[in-house]
XYZ file of C-alpha atoms in Angstrom:
666
model
C 100.981 75.342 67.511
C 102.021 75.781 63.460
C 100.301 78.809 63.693
C 101.664 80.634 66.152
C 104.827 82.614 66.141
C 108.413 81.353 66.905
C 108.365 83.336 70.358
C 105.126 81.868 71.240
C 106.280 78.482 70.774
C 109.420 79.172 72.690
C 107.531 80.373 75.793
C 104.811 77.263 75.429
C 107.841 75.105 74.976
C 110.060 76.219 78.020
C 110.156 73.996 81.334
C 113.438 73.718 82.255
C 113.732 76.824 84.478
C 111.664 79.776 85.647
C 110.197 81.901 82.760
C 109.181 85.440 82.650
C 107.052 86.438 79.205
C 107.044 89.934 78.716
C 103.926 90.125 76.407
C 102.954 93.507 75.004
C 99.143 94.485 74.229
C 97.723 92.280 71.661
C 100.453 89.681 71.500
C 98.528 86.765 72.291
C 99.535 86.068 75.884
C 96.120 84.119 77.118
C 96.487 81.651 74.085
C 100.262 81.203 75.309
C 99.276 80.494 78.919
C 96.206 78.199 77.607
C 98.707 76.390 74.963
C 101.378 76.009 77.464
C 99.018 74.189 80.091
C 98.077 71.564 77.302
C 101.683 70.780 76.479
C 102.570 70.302 80.076
C 99.842 67.986 80.479
C 100.365 66.278 76.932
C 104.167 66.526 76.188
C 105.770 66.645 79.818
C 102.873 64.294 81.369
C 102.710 66.681 84.266
C 99.080 66.051 85.535
C 96.476 68.694 85.152
C 95.477 68.070 88.694
C 99.351 69.606 89.831
C 99.034 72.700 87.657
C 97.569 75.978 88.344
C 96.903 79.073 86.544
C 96.054 82.063 88.392
C 94.933 85.991 87.041
C 93.113 88.844 88.420
C 89.521 88.688 87.627
C 86.844 85.884 87.315
C 86.141 87.049 83.785
C 89.753 86.374 82.641
C 89.632 82.611 84.807
C 86.551 81.632 82.971
C 87.976 82.947 79.490
C 91.195 80.755 80.416
C 89.010 77.799 81.464
C 86.835 77.719 78.267
C 89.968 77.738 75.741
C 92.077 75.248 77.881
C 88.284 73.094 77.533
C 89.158 73.097 73.916
C 92.393 72.073 73.971
C 92.428 69.358 76.850
C 88.838 67.427 76.889
C 87.633 64.464 79.271
C 89.963 62.902 82.137
C 93.032 65.055 80.711
C 91.857 68.406 82.279
C 90.362 66.939 85.855
C 91.966 68.812 88.676
C 93.329 71.760 86.945
C 93.152 74.666 88.985
C 92.383 77.921 86.972
C 91.055 80.697 89.115
C 91.763 84.535 90.410
C 94.682 84.761 92.965
C 91.960 85.322 95.794
C 90.048 82.282 94.756
C 93.307 80.409 95.206
C 93.914 81.862 98.239
C 90.207 81.126 99.706
C 90.972 77.633 98.820
C 93.840 77.257 100.932
C 92.132 79.013 103.665
C 88.890 76.667 103.441
C 91.657 73.863 103.441
C 93.663 75.147 106.488
C 91.428 77.371 108.401
C 91.806 75.321 111.901
C 95.613 75.899 111.467
C 94.787 79.735 110.924
C 92.667 79.922 113.921
C 89.610 79.895 112.401
C 86.243 78.029 112.722
C 84.233 76.523 110.153
C 81.768 78.812 108.101
C 84.329 82.046 108.286
C 82.762 85.176 106.908
C 84.525 87.172 104.045
C 84.040 90.891 104.893
C 83.297 92.935 101.682
C 84.599 96.558 101.923
C 81.261 97.751 103.448
C 81.955 95.387 106.683
C 85.484 96.658 106.708
C 84.244 100.126 106.976
C 81.672 99.678 109.292
C 84.307 97.536 111.602
C 86.823 100.446 111.288
C 83.991 103.145 111.989
C 83.142 101.489 115.208
C 86.775 101.160 116.306
C 87.562 104.528 116.006
C 84.786 105.103 118.329
C 85.911 102.693 120.627
C 89.556 102.977 120.266
C 90.173 106.194 119.581
C 87.780 107.582 121.732
C 85.100 109.748 119.144
C 84.546 110.317 115.849
C 86.991 110.909 112.912
C 86.939 112.302 109.331
C 89.682 109.650 108.985
C 87.758 106.461 108.462
C 88.030 105.797 104.773
C 91.822 106.550 104.838
C 92.644 104.565 108.030
C 90.538 101.524 106.312
C 92.940 102.126 102.771
C 96.123 102.199 104.819
C 95.279 99.106 106.736
C 94.574 97.571 102.869
C 97.955 98.945 101.805
C 99.960 97.444 105.038
C 98.606 93.989 104.263
C 98.855 94.453 100.680
C 102.961 95.190 101.609
C 103.000 92.246 103.829
C 103.244 94.052 106.731
C 101.930 92.580 110.346
C 100.520 95.541 112.888
C 103.565 94.842 114.910
C 106.124 95.602 111.815
C 103.659 98.906 111.028
C 103.945 100.138 114.258
C 107.612 99.758 114.595
C 107.602 101.577 111.208
C 105.356 104.493 112.297
C 107.280 107.859 112.016
C 104.489 110.360 113.756
C 101.510 110.227 116.118
C 98.839 109.456 113.170
C 100.753 106.564 111.856
C 101.039 105.158 115.255
C 97.143 105.474 115.891
C 96.759 103.638 112.411
C 98.879 100.695 113.382
C 97.176 100.343 116.964
C 93.808 100.271 115.102
C 95.508 97.846 112.772
C 96.286 95.600 115.550
C 92.734 96.137 117.016
C 91.104 95.403 113.223
C 92.526 92.270 113.108
C 91.921 90.857 116.431
C 87.895 91.812 115.710
C 88.064 90.083 112.783
C 89.203 86.856 114.316
C 86.983 87.302 116.732
C 83.999 87.599 114.354
C 85.534 84.677 112.891
C 85.877 86.628 109.481
C 88.721 87.656 106.696
C 88.378 90.642 104.902
C 89.476 90.644 101.043
C 93.246 91.099 101.681
C 93.449 88.257 104.137
C 92.802 85.854 101.523
C 96.249 86.229 100.123
C 97.655 87.132 103.705
C 96.805 84.569 105.743
C 97.882 81.794 103.539
C 101.367 83.565 102.874
C 101.823 83.722 106.995
C 100.408 80.357 107.275
C 103.102 78.756 104.703
C 105.997 80.943 106.364
C 105.432 79.300 109.883
C 104.361 75.854 109.044
C 106.836 74.083 106.724
C 104.771 71.073 106.439
C 101.543 72.551 105.395
C 103.795 74.442 102.816
C 105.184 70.801 101.505
C 101.485 69.784 101.183
C 100.650 72.700 98.795
C 103.868 72.309 97.054
C 102.900 68.596 96.351
C 99.909 69.420 95.307
C 100.691 72.820 92.723
C 103.923 71.366 91.097
C 103.539 74.128 88.186
C 102.442 77.493 88.491
C 101.291 79.972 85.812
C 100.593 83.442 86.525
C 98.867 86.199 84.238
C 99.092 90.127 84.727
C 102.154 89.284 86.885
C 102.990 93.461 86.559
C 99.898 93.549 88.973
C 100.887 91.508 91.551
C 101.490 93.313 94.791
C 104.475 92.336 97.899
C 101.951 90.093 99.406
C 100.896 88.256 96.213
C 104.728 87.952 95.121
C 105.451 86.287 98.529
C 102.816 83.905 98.236
C 104.522 82.928 94.796
C 107.845 82.576 96.236
C 106.601 80.334 99.070
C 104.406 78.209 96.655
C 107.092 77.925 94.079
C 110.469 77.359 96.604
C 113.187 75.814 94.760
C 111.523 74.366 91.930
C 111.447 75.610 88.277
C 107.970 75.401 87.594
C 106.869 78.840 87.247
C 105.899 80.837 84.210
C 104.741 84.150 84.641
C 103.369 86.612 81.877
C 103.008 90.281 82.405
C 103.946 93.908 80.784
C 105.507 96.550 82.592
C 103.957 99.051 80.181
C 100.267 98.212 81.499
C 100.915 98.420 85.267
C 98.199 100.983 86.057
C 97.260 99.916 89.719
C 99.868 101.356 91.819
C 97.057 102.817 94.072
C 96.037 99.396 95.298
C 99.685 98.498 95.855
C 100.721 96.682 92.236
C 104.569 96.709 91.807
C 105.442 96.618 88.174
C 109.098 96.254 89.826
C 108.474 92.693 90.947
C 108.822 91.391 87.031
C 112.527 92.725 87.597
C 112.685 90.855 91.080
C 112.098 87.839 89.513
C 115.817 87.509 88.042
C 116.959 88.208 91.696
C 114.497 85.254 93.387
C 114.060 82.856 90.867
C 117.367 81.588 89.511
C 118.070 80.765 85.840
C 114.941 82.665 85.067
C 114.682 83.145 81.266
C 113.155 86.122 79.306
C 111.000 85.653 76.314
C 109.524 89.177 74.686
C 106.048 88.754 72.692
C 106.071 91.941 70.581
C 103.872 90.989 67.447
C 100.675 92.580 68.101
C 97.670 90.736 66.161
C 94.887 93.383 67.633
C 95.953 96.866 66.172
C 96.759 98.807 62.960
C 100.550 99.970 62.667
C 99.840 103.714 63.139
C 98.040 102.986 66.548
C 101.088 100.858 67.864
C 103.594 103.525 66.455
C 101.984 106.059 68.467
C 101.776 103.587 71.647
C 105.530 102.919 71.207
C 106.646 106.690 70.785
C 104.559 107.385 74.132
C 105.823 104.488 76.448
C 109.322 105.295 75.348
C 109.109 108.394 77.352
C 109.191 105.774 80.602
C 112.211 104.395 81.812
C 112.021 100.693 81.104
C 113.884 97.826 82.847
C 112.872 95.529 79.938
C 112.777 97.330 76.129
C 110.042 96.102 73.896
C 108.533 97.585 70.941
C 104.906 96.438 69.406
C 104.792 95.624 65.572
C 102.140 94.194 63.365
C 101.350 92.608 59.931
C 98.017 94.021 59.752
C 98.736 97.493 57.933
C 99.373 101.177 58.804
C 95.535 102.192 58.731
C 94.351 105.650 59.018
C 96.218 108.622 60.725
C 94.832 109.188 64.476
C 92.584 112.228 64.848
C 92.586 114.792 67.383
C 89.451 116.868 67.746
C 90.061 120.127 69.393
C 86.721 120.904 71.250
C 85.497 124.352 72.702
C 84.084 123.080 76.178
C 83.008 119.815 77.771
C 79.285 120.071 76.377
C 81.246 120.611 72.546
C 83.583 117.736 73.186
C 80.476 115.292 73.772
C 78.408 116.566 71.415
C 81.655 116.380 68.495
C 82.616 113.000 69.749
C 78.995 111.534 69.327
C 78.709 113.114 65.898
C 81.865 111.578 64.507
C 80.675 108.118 65.928
C 77.358 108.246 64.261
C 78.691 109.583 60.960
C 81.406 106.615 61.057
C 79.148 104.301 61.907
C 76.947 104.841 59.412
C 79.782 105.108 56.869
C 81.213 101.539 57.690
C 77.866 100.063 58.601
C 79.148 99.394 62.020
C 77.682 97.783 65.156
C 77.257 100.075 68.383
C 79.229 97.506 70.427
C 82.439 98.177 67.916
C 82.910 101.694 69.876
C 84.181 103.076 73.291
C 84.278 106.265 75.049
C 87.232 106.012 77.584
C 88.003 108.508 79.908
C 90.465 109.203 83.115
C 87.568 109.728 85.851
C 83.909 108.480 86.197
C 82.966 112.241 86.566
C 83.312 112.623 82.659
C 80.612 110.143 81.636
C 77.807 112.168 82.737
C 77.592 114.688 79.357
C 78.663 111.751 77.043
C 75.332 109.823 78.724
C 73.220 112.825 78.098
C 74.364 113.289 74.589
C 74.217 109.502 73.818
C 70.576 109.652 75.031
C 69.430 112.398 72.786
C 70.264 110.825 69.869
C 68.679 107.354 71.356
C 72.290 105.543 71.109
C 72.460 102.538 73.389
C 75.171 102.662 75.789
C 76.863 100.664 78.721
C 78.253 102.424 81.734
C 80.831 100.568 83.391
C 81.315 101.230 87.032
C 77.392 101.353 88.120
C 75.895 99.831 90.988
C 76.757 96.352 91.688
C 74.081 94.182 91.837
C 75.594 93.062 95.574
C 75.200 97.149 96.769
C 71.868 96.912 96.344
C 70.277 97.532 100.178
C 67.658 94.394 99.761
C 70.332 92.226 98.455
C 73.069 93.072 101.407
C 70.194 92.486 103.767
C 69.406 88.864 102.322
C 73.491 88.449 102.209
C 73.659 89.581 106.067
C 71.256 86.935 107.461
C 72.522 84.226 105.367
C 76.370 85.488 106.647
C 74.495 85.441 110.216
C 72.694 81.802 109.896
C 76.303 80.003 108.917
C 78.484 82.278 111.118
C 76.926 83.341 114.450
C 79.845 85.810 115.160
C 79.526 87.729 112.303
C 79.096 90.852 114.516
C 78.785 93.132 111.084
C 75.887 90.941 109.596
C 74.066 91.297 113.311
C 74.310 94.809 113.054
C 72.742 95.257 109.690
C 69.615 92.860 110.283
C 69.107 92.659 114.272
C 66.232 95.099 113.372
C 65.429 94.961 109.826
C 62.703 94.413 109.668
C 61.831 96.685 112.728
C 61.963 94.724 116.258
C 62.327 97.468 118.574
C 65.857 96.984 119.017
C 67.248 100.918 118.977
C 70.887 102.061 119.049
C 70.651 102.384 122.657
C 69.599 98.760 123.090
C 72.701 97.985 120.502
C 75.137 99.556 122.723
C 74.189 97.656 125.802
C 74.513 94.867 123.952
C 77.710 95.675 122.352
C 78.940 96.343 126.199
C 77.883 92.867 127.229
C 79.258 90.889 124.767
C 82.648 92.668 124.875
C 82.730 92.158 128.680
C 81.882 88.531 128.269
C 84.057 87.917 125.091
C 80.878 86.579 123.087
C 79.537 87.715 119.471
C 76.508 89.787 119.494
C 74.185 87.234 118.808
C 75.817 84.584 121.179
C 75.157 87.396 123.977
C 71.701 87.777 122.912
C 71.142 84.513 124.378
C 72.529 84.875 127.888
C 70.509 83.890 130.624
C 70.667 87.213 132.354
C 70.031 89.351 129.449
C 66.894 91.140 130.714
C 68.610 92.189 133.687
C 71.277 94.254 131.329
C 68.904 95.631 128.523
C 65.466 96.982 128.953
C 62.736 94.206 128.866
C 61.235 94.969 125.460
C 64.991 94.962 123.501
C 65.975 91.955 125.581
C 62.788 89.949 124.872
C 63.031 90.909 121.151
C 67.018 89.968 120.609
C 66.132 86.811 122.627
C 63.609 85.910 119.937
C 65.549 86.759 117.015
C 68.872 84.700 118.587
C 66.591 81.497 118.868
C 64.846 81.825 115.210
C 68.555 82.228 114.086
C 69.431 79.406 115.865
C 66.640 77.160 114.582
C 67.372 78.306 111.078
C 70.696 77.330 111.019
C 70.359 73.779 112.297
C 67.775 73.613 109.593
C 70.540 74.411 106.820
C 73.334 72.522 108.604
C 71.058 69.264 108.855
C 68.931 69.378 105.738
C 68.908 71.477 102.339
C 70.213 74.433 103.189
C 67.998 76.106 100.130
C 64.953 74.997 101.772
C 66.086 76.683 105.113
C 67.247 79.803 103.032
C 63.876 80.053 101.423
C 62.288 79.344 104.668
C 64.397 82.585 106.105
C 62.740 84.993 103.664
C 59.226 83.721 104.409
C 59.455 83.840 107.764
C 60.981 86.905 107.960
C 58.108 88.984 105.631
C 60.447 90.526 103.907
C 58.017 91.379 100.964
C 55.868 93.036 103.346
C 58.609 94.945 104.836
C 59.931 96.088 101.367
C 56.362 97.569 100.596
C 56.388 99.312 103.662
C 59.887 100.826 102.936
C 59.649 101.496 99.076
C 58.244 104.583 97.847
C 55.862 102.541 95.647
C 54.387 99.225 94.856
C 56.388 98.560 91.470
C 59.609 99.675 93.598
C 59.016 97.085 96.383
C 58.391 94.798 93.579
C 61.641 95.770 91.534
C 63.321 95.107 95.028
C 61.657 91.861 95.966
C 62.632 90.576 92.289
C 66.437 91.288 93.070
C 65.937 89.114 95.998
C 64.537 86.277 94.362
C 67.537 86.449 91.917
C 69.704 86.008 94.483
C 68.105 83.132 95.828
C 68.059 81.766 92.311
C 71.882 82.504 91.902
C 72.351 80.775 95.239
C 70.652 77.870 93.936
C 72.567 77.554 90.695
C 75.868 77.361 92.789
C 74.135 74.768 95.181
C 73.017 72.564 91.985
C 76.760 73.048 90.323
C 78.279 71.978 93.434
C 77.974 68.265 95.195
C 75.937 67.115 97.953
C 78.155 68.159 100.626
C 78.696 71.703 99.598
C 77.657 73.818 102.630
C 76.016 77.160 102.552
C 79.209 78.679 104.048
C 80.711 77.626 100.932
C 78.387 79.188 98.745
C 78.420 82.424 100.385
C 82.201 82.586 100.029
C 81.782 81.911 96.311
C 79.409 84.744 95.963
C 81.483 87.314 97.922
C 84.116 86.750 95.949
C 81.910 87.453 92.741
C 80.918 90.338 94.126
C 84.187 91.628 94.704
C 86.007 90.547 91.516
C 83.035 90.846 88.921
C 81.224 94.008 89.677
C 81.900 95.414 85.997
C 81.558 91.970 84.405
C 78.433 91.713 82.379
C 76.879 91.133 78.788
C 76.859 94.854 77.309
C 74.833 93.900 74.251
C 74.822 96.046 71.013
C 75.530 99.279 72.750
C 78.741 101.883 72.584
C 80.612 101.193 76.037
C 81.632 103.975 78.450
C 84.563 103.707 80.726
C 87.247 104.572 82.694
C 90.865 103.681 81.247
C 91.328 101.485 84.360
C 88.469 99.404 83.601
C 89.110 99.205 79.955
C 92.125 97.447 80.396
C 92.473 93.865 78.934
C 89.531 95.060 76.357
C 89.792 95.730 73.003
C 87.351 97.671 70.649
C 87.415 98.057 66.688
C 87.073 102.004 67.640
C 88.127 104.208 70.244
C 87.443 107.681 71.620
C 90.036 108.692 74.401
C 88.295 111.778 75.802
C 89.437 114.619 77.838
C 93.247 114.617 76.629
C 94.080 117.746 78.681
C 96.877 118.803 81.646
C 94.990 117.895 85.085
C 92.909 115.068 83.544
C 95.014 112.920 81.681
C 98.007 113.246 83.683
C 95.585 113.655 86.363
C 96.734 116.941 88.629
C 97.328 114.457 91.758
C 99.723 112.584 89.823
C 102.115 115.094 87.943
C 104.218 115.310 90.355
C 105.153 111.747 91.292
C 102.805 109.478 89.435
C 103.413 110.919 85.873
C 104.906 107.207 84.614
C 101.653 105.686 85.647
C 99.602 108.269 84.286
C 101.450 107.706 80.848
C 101.115 103.820 81.174
C 97.446 104.827 81.198
C 97.388 106.778 78.379
C 99.293 103.658 76.371
C 96.739 101.235 77.815
C 93.874 103.360 76.234
C 95.720 103.625 73.024
C 96.228 99.842 72.571
C 92.674 99.493 73.430
C 91.931 100.295 69.723
C 92.053 98.089 66.947
C 90.869 100.323 63.421
C 90.828 103.628 64.106
C 91.508 106.051 67.237
C 90.249 109.501 68.182
C 91.486 111.848 70.598
C 89.593 115.115 71.938
C 90.236 117.736 74.644
C 88.412 120.758 75.373
C 89.927 124.587 75.528
C 87.615 125.235 78.551
C 86.314 123.053 80.941
C 83.781 123.568 83.903
C 85.559 122.204 87.190
C 84.234 122.853 90.650
C 81.733 124.790 89.073
C 83.934 127.288 87.647
C 84.983 127.129 83.659
C 88.589 127.293 83.492
C 91.045 127.400 80.600
C 92.432 124.216 79.714
C 95.794 122.980 78.303
C 96.223 119.857 75.848
C 97.853 116.990 77.554
C 101.746 116.587 77.324
C 100.820 113.089 75.781
C 99.732 114.500 72.701
C 102.576 116.038 72.153
C 104.508 112.921 72.665
C 102.810 110.887 69.727
C 104.592 111.188 66.320
C 103.424 113.991 64.400
C 103.200 112.321 61.260
C 100.524 109.932 62.308
C 98.103 112.713 63.771
C 95.378 115.235 62.178
C 94.336 117.983 64.197
C 90.968 118.974 63.545
C 89.937 122.547 65.161
C 86.526 123.311 66.514
C 85.546 125.000 63.471
C 87.430 122.974 60.866
C 84.250 120.872 59.314
C 84.520 121.020 55.647
C 81.286 120.808 53.817
C 81.754 117.466 52.571
C 82.239 116.279 56.394
C 78.825 118.086 57.385
C 77.296 116.367 54.901
C 77.974 112.939 55.475
C 77.205 113.629 59.251
C 73.686 114.905 58.332
C 73.064 111.698 56.469
C 74.447 109.811 59.552
C 71.869 111.830 61.898
C 69.038 111.386 59.366
C 69.650 107.553 59.232
C 69.705 107.250 62.886
C 66.063 109.324 62.980
C 64.741 106.947 59.903
C 66.042 103.794 62.365
C 64.312 105.108 65.423
C 61.113 105.443 63.114
C 61.429 102.088 61.503
C 61.061 100.665 65.173
């Protein structure tokens, strides 16, 4: 640890009481966590199998595992848990599913599955259609993140709308259990509920996890906080790392005040601040400090660096949105030409996804490669969702959401009327849709053609399920695709043959991925466990892909945790950043969002704003963001929309010419 600073070493070596590490941006927090794990194993003789490290994304967990792998090798690292919060919850759920009332092979509902269930409940329970389906689904998620039960939500309801939502929440949970399913939020809620009521079970898990380390603690919600409380108990084995200045997820339940609550709930809590930044030059950090100082703080800290001051930050004043994109790309090309840099060194960050379109167009016009974060997930493709639904039904015959997706895909003559009749039959007999399809008197309840199709489908799925359970699951999966005739179905449904082939290639990629997961497991790894792993990959890893040598285009939310040599923070206007919906009651979080954007930059930072911008089809006059006025004026250089001197124009001309020559050479 000789190359660590004094505070980093102190954080690593402190184990006598719970510890909060307030880690500023770029202060080496991941290294502190990984070095501390090695210290616990080597110096404090805590077995790795009794240590758990938790973070929020698969990418962060992978990076942590790789770093620990370089510090602890062989048996010393055996049994160490490094995962996301939700993966830890899934592992608890897998181990204790019977105590929670689940059956083996339970399904994890993704957001579309949850939306489908809410839509069906609105139709059945509230007597008709509703344009509030999305709002109801988000409200249920917020209640779960706040660790509220349906009964508590109902007790707190203050009007008819909240009462309806709370009733729907209870029915939603009921049907999840009926379908032998858990949604994404349940991966935290259900373990916490179990631990609250089953002291023996909680004691067993406390024995397994004797030291807990948590990254990005400012992003925890009330339910995650409660799970940590329960797992740690009265012991001192807790280190949390966080930064209240980077809390930007209040909209999904994150509570930065959880950092302050630690002192109340964990006796003897020690606080260590990491303020030395190893990422950014001095002017960038000074601007970040000035900006965030306008927020109230429970813990005061100031980032500093030994890397030098660097150049002033630039502010580009642009005529409109089109001019902004042209100026930003032009400056990016000129800077890259001047410094002989790589495209991957550059990021264009913005508040909302809708701002990306004009930058995409200008980058394409200049043949600049770029990667757009937030595009369609692999798992969102219809053919992938079809096959995943079949596989889910294969391992969980009570998964009605999966049944509804595939019962008539490919077509089997099962129309909406037949499905409604089947749904009524299933409800009256308290059966899942697949099990109801095997009832002896099905033909008496439904039309003959539909009943016959459903019975054949159910029998086929039952046979495949037997093959998957008692033989090689991957053989059964490949048999399913072959017997389904899905290739022919795609050719029938697609616009042309190449489109069908691309879609079938996605199916093959899915199966290959599943096969790799099976090989990484052991001989007893069930298909249900493989599907649960894939479901978590989808939910936690949608933007986690290799971008190659390309300019990054992404929202400020997506940029958190990343760093780039050069950053362009665009759209610095009132009602964009800060966003118009947050000016009244969310200004502090908007300021933290700007702070996150500033601290992504290592060497250079450029802001831009437009004097006019088209919104909702109308050109409006824009006002520069108040956040620009909160930056130190001595560190800013304002460039007006017509203030390019001849030397700058000449330099940019050379950059564009070099870009053209490069294209011709290729």
